[in-house]
Coordinates of C-alpha atoms in Angstrom, one line a residue:
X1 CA 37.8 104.2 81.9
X2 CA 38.9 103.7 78.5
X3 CA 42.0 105.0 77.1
X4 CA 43.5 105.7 73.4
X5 CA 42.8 102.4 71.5
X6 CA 40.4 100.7 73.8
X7 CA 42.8 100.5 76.7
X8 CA 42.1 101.0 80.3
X9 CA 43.6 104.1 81.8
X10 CA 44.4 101.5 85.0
X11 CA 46.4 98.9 82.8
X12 CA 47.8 102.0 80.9
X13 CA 49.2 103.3 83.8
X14 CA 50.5 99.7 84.7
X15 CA 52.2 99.5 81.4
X16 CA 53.8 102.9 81.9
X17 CA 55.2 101.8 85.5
X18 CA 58.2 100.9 87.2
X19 CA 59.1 97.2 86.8
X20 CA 59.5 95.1 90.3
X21 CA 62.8 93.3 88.6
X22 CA 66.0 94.4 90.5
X23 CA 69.5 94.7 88.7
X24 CA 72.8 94.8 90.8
X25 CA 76.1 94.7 89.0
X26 CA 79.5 93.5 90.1
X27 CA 82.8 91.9 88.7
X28 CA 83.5 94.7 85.8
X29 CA 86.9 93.9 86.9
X30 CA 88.5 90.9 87.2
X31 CA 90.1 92.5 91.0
X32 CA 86.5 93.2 91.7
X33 CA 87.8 96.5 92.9
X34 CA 89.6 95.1 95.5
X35 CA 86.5 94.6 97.1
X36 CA 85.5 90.9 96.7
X37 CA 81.8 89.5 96.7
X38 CA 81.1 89.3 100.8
X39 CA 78.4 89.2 103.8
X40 CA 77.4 93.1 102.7
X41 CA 76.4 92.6 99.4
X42 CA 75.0 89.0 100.2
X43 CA 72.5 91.4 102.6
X44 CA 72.2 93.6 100.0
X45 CA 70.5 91.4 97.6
X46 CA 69.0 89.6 100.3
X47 CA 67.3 92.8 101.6
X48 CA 66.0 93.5 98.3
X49 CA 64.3 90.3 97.9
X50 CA 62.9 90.1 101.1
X51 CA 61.4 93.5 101.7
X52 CA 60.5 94.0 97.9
X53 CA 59.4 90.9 97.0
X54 CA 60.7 91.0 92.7
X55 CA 59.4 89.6 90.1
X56 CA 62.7 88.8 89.1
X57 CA 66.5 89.9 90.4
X58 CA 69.5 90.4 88.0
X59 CA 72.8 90.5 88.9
X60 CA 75.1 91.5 85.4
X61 CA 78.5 90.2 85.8
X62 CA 82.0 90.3 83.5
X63 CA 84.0 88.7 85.9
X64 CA 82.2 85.9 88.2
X65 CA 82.6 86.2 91.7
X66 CA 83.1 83.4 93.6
X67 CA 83.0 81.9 97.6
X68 CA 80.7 81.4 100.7
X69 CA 78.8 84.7 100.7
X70 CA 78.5 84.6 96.3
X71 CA 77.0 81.0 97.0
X72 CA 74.0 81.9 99.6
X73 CA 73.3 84.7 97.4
X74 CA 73.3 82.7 94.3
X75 CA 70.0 81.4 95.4
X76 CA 68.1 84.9 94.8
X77 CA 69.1 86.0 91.6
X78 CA 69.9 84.9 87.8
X79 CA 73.8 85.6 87.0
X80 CA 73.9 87.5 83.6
X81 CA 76.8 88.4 81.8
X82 CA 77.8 91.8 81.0
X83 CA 80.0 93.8 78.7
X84 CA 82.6 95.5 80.7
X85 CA 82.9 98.9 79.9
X86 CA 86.4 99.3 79.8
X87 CA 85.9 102.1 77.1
X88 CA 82.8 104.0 76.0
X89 CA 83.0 106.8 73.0
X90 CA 86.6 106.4 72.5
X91 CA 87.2 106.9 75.9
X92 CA 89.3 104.2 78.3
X93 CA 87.0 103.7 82.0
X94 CA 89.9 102.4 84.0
X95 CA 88.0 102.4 87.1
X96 CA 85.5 99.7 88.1
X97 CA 82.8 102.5 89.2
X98 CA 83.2 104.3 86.0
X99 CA 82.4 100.9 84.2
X100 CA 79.4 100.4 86.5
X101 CA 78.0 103.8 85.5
X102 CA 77.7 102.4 82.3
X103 CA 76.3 99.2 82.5
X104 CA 73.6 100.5 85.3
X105 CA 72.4 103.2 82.9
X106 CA 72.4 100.9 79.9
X107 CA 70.3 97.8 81.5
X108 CA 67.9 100.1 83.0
X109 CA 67.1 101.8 79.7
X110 CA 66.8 98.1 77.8
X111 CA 64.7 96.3 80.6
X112 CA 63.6 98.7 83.2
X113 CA 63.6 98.3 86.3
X114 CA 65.1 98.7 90.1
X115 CA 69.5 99.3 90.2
X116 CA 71.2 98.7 93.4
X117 CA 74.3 99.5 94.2
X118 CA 75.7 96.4 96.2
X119 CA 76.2 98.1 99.2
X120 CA 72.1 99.2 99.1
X121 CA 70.2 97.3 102.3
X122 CA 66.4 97.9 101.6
X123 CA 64.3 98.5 104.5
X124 CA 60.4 99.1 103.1
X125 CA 59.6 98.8 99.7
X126 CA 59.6 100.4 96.4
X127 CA 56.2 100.2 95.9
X128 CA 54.7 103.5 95.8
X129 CA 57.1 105.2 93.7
X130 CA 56.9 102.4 90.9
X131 CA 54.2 104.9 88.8
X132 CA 56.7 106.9 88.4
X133 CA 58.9 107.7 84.9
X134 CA 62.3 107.9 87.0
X135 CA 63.4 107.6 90.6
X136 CA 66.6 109.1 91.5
X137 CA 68.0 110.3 95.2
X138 CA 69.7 113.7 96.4
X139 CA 73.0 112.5 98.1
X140 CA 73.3 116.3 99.4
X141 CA 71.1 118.4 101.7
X142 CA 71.6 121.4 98.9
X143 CA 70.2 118.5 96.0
X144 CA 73.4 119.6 93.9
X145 CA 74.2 115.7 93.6
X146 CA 72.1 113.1 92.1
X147 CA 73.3 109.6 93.6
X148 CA 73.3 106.8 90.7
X149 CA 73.5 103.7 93.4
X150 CA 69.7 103.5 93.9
X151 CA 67.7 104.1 90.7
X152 CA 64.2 103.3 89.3
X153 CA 63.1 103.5 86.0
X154 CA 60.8 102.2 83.2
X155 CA 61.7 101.1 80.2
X156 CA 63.5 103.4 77.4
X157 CA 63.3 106.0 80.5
X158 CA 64.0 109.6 78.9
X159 CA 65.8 110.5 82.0
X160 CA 68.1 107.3 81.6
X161 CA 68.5 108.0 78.4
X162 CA 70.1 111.8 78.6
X163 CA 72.6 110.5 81.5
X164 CA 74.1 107.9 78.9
X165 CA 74.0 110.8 76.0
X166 CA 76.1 112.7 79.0
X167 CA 78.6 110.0 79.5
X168 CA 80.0 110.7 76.2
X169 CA 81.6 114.1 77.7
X170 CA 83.7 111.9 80.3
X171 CA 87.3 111.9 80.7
X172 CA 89.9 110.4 82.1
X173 CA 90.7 112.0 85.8
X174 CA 86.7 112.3 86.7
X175 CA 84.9 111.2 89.2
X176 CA 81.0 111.8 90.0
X177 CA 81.0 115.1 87.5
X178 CA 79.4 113.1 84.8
X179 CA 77.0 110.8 87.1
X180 CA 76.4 112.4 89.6
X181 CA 76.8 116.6 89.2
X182 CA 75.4 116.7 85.7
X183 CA 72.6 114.0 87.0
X184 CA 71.7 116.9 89.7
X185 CA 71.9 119.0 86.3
X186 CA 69.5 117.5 84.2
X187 CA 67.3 116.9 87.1
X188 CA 66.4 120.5 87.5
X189 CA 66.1 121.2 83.8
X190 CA 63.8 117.9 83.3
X191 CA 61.7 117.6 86.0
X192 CA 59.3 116.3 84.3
X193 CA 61.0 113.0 83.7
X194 CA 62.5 111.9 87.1
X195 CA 61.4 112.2 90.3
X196 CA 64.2 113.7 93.2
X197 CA 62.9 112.3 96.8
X198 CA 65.5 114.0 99.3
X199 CA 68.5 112.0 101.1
X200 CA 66.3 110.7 103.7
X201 CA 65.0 108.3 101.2
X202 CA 67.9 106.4 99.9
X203 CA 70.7 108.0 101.0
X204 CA 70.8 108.6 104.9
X205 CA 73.1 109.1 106.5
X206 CA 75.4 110.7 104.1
X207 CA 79.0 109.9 103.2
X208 CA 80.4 112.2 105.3
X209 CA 83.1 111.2 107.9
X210 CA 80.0 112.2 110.6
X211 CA 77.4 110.4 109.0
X212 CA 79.7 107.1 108.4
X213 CA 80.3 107.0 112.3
X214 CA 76.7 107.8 112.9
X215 CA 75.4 105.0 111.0
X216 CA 78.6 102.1 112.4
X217 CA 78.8 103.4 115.7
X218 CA 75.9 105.1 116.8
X219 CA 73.1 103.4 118.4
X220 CA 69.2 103.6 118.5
X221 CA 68.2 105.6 115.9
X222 CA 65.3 105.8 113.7
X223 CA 64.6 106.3 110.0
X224 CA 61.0 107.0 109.2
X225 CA 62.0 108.4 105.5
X226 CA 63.8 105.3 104.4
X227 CA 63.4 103.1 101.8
X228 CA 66.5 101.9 102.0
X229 CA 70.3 102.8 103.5
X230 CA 73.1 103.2 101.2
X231 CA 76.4 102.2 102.9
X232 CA 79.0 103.9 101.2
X233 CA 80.9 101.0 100.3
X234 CA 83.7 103.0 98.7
X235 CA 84.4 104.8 101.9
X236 CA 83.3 103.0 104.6
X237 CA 84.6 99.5 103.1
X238 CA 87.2 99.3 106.3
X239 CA 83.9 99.1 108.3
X240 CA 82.6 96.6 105.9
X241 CA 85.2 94.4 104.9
X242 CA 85.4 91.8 107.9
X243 CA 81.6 91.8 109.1
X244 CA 80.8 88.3 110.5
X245 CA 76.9 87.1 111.1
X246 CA 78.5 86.8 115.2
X247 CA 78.9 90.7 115.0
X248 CA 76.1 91.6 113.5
X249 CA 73.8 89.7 116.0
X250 CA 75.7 90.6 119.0
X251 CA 76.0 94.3 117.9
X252 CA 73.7 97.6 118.7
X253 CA 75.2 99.8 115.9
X254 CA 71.9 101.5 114.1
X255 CA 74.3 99.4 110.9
X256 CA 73.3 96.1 112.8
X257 CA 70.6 96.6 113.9
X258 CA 69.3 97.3 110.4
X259 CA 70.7 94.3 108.7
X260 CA 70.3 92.1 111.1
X261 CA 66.7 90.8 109.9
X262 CA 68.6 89.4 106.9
X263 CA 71.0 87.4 109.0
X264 CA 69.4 85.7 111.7
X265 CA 69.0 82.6 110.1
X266 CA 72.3 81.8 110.5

């Protein structure tokens, strides 16, 4: 089937499509949050690559982490340097989230592509949601919020584009009202331009103090709906500070037994 100009609908379509390339970003700060490079975000990006299988894996950094974990994961990506973000329309971002929700937003609309937070472990792959313009996750069984730590998106994405025009309202004291409320927002008034699986996709089991225990201390559970698991980092960091490859084999937790295919070679 031929399409405008001589061109296939099929390799249209292609050309319209998600990107298999994978962008995490870390180091904004030169504190790194307090939340140095370590064994989760090594299985994050190791997770990606092995169930997804990229084209090509990113990782945009101001600040360059360094030690054991940042050198085993070195190995699966190309280390880019970033702008930092420390202010955006006049506006300081003091906080090394804030700065991320910037340079997420701005890579994906320049290159396209797959974002990962660093505390994202992907369990099946991305692949049939890739024909789509936008991929964003509810974080809420009520889809008010919008969660920015797993996003998909092609090139020059519309929907990528209208959360960076909405960055410009932030101020200093937010917190998700910008990136994560008014993404929920424009979701419902565009849906033509992103599409919202539920939190059973990326997002499950929520941050709540219920779901954090279910997913660290609970045992034997399935997740049929996943794509992938995000971990919270920001709250559950206590739980993720100290992990060891010893625990995480030894362990039962439904959090161990999930990451523990990307560990067992050592």
């Amino acid at each position: 089937v031929q399409g405008p100009g001589g061109t296939s609908t099929k390799t249209r379509e292609w050309q319209l499509s998600i990107p298999n390339v994978f962008h995490f970003v870390f180091g904004l700060k030169p504190d790194f949050g307090n939340k140095p490079f370590g064994l989760v975000h090594y299985l994050a990006i190791k997770s990606a690559v092995m169930v997804n299988k990229p084209d090509k894996v990113y990782l945009w950094y101001k600040y360059k982490p360094s030690g054991i974990w940042w050198d085993r994961a070195s190995q699966f990506f190309e280390a880019a340097p970033i702008d930092d973000y420390a202010e955006y329309a006049g506006v300081p971002r003091d906080h090394h989230a804030h700065r991320t929700d910037l340079a997420r937003l701005t890579v994906l609309l320049t290159l396209g592509g797959i974002y990962l937070d660093a505390d994202v472990i992907c369990v099946r792959p991305f692949t049939d949601l890739l024909h789509h313009k936008c991929v964003m996750g509810w974080e809420d069984q009520g889809q008010q919020h919008l969660c920015n730590a797993v996003i998909l998106a092609e090139k020059h994405a519309k929907f990528i584009q209208l959360q960076l025009d909405s960055q410009k309202d932030f101020r200093p004291g937010m917190w998700g009202q910008i990136c994560i409320t008014r993404a929920g927002e424009l979701a419902k008034e565009n849906p033509d331009l992103v599409h919202t699986p539920d939190l059973m996709a990326f997002h499950w089991p929520t941050h709540s103090p219920a779901g954090i225990e279910y997913m660290h201390d609970g045992e034997g559970a399935e997740f049929p709906e996943a794509y992938c698991h995000h971990l919270w980092e920001q709250i559950a960091w206590p739980r993720l500070r100290d992990l060891t490859p010893e625990y995480i084999l030894s362990s039962q937790t439904n959090f161990c037994r999930i990451v523990r295919p990307f560990i067992e070679s050592f």
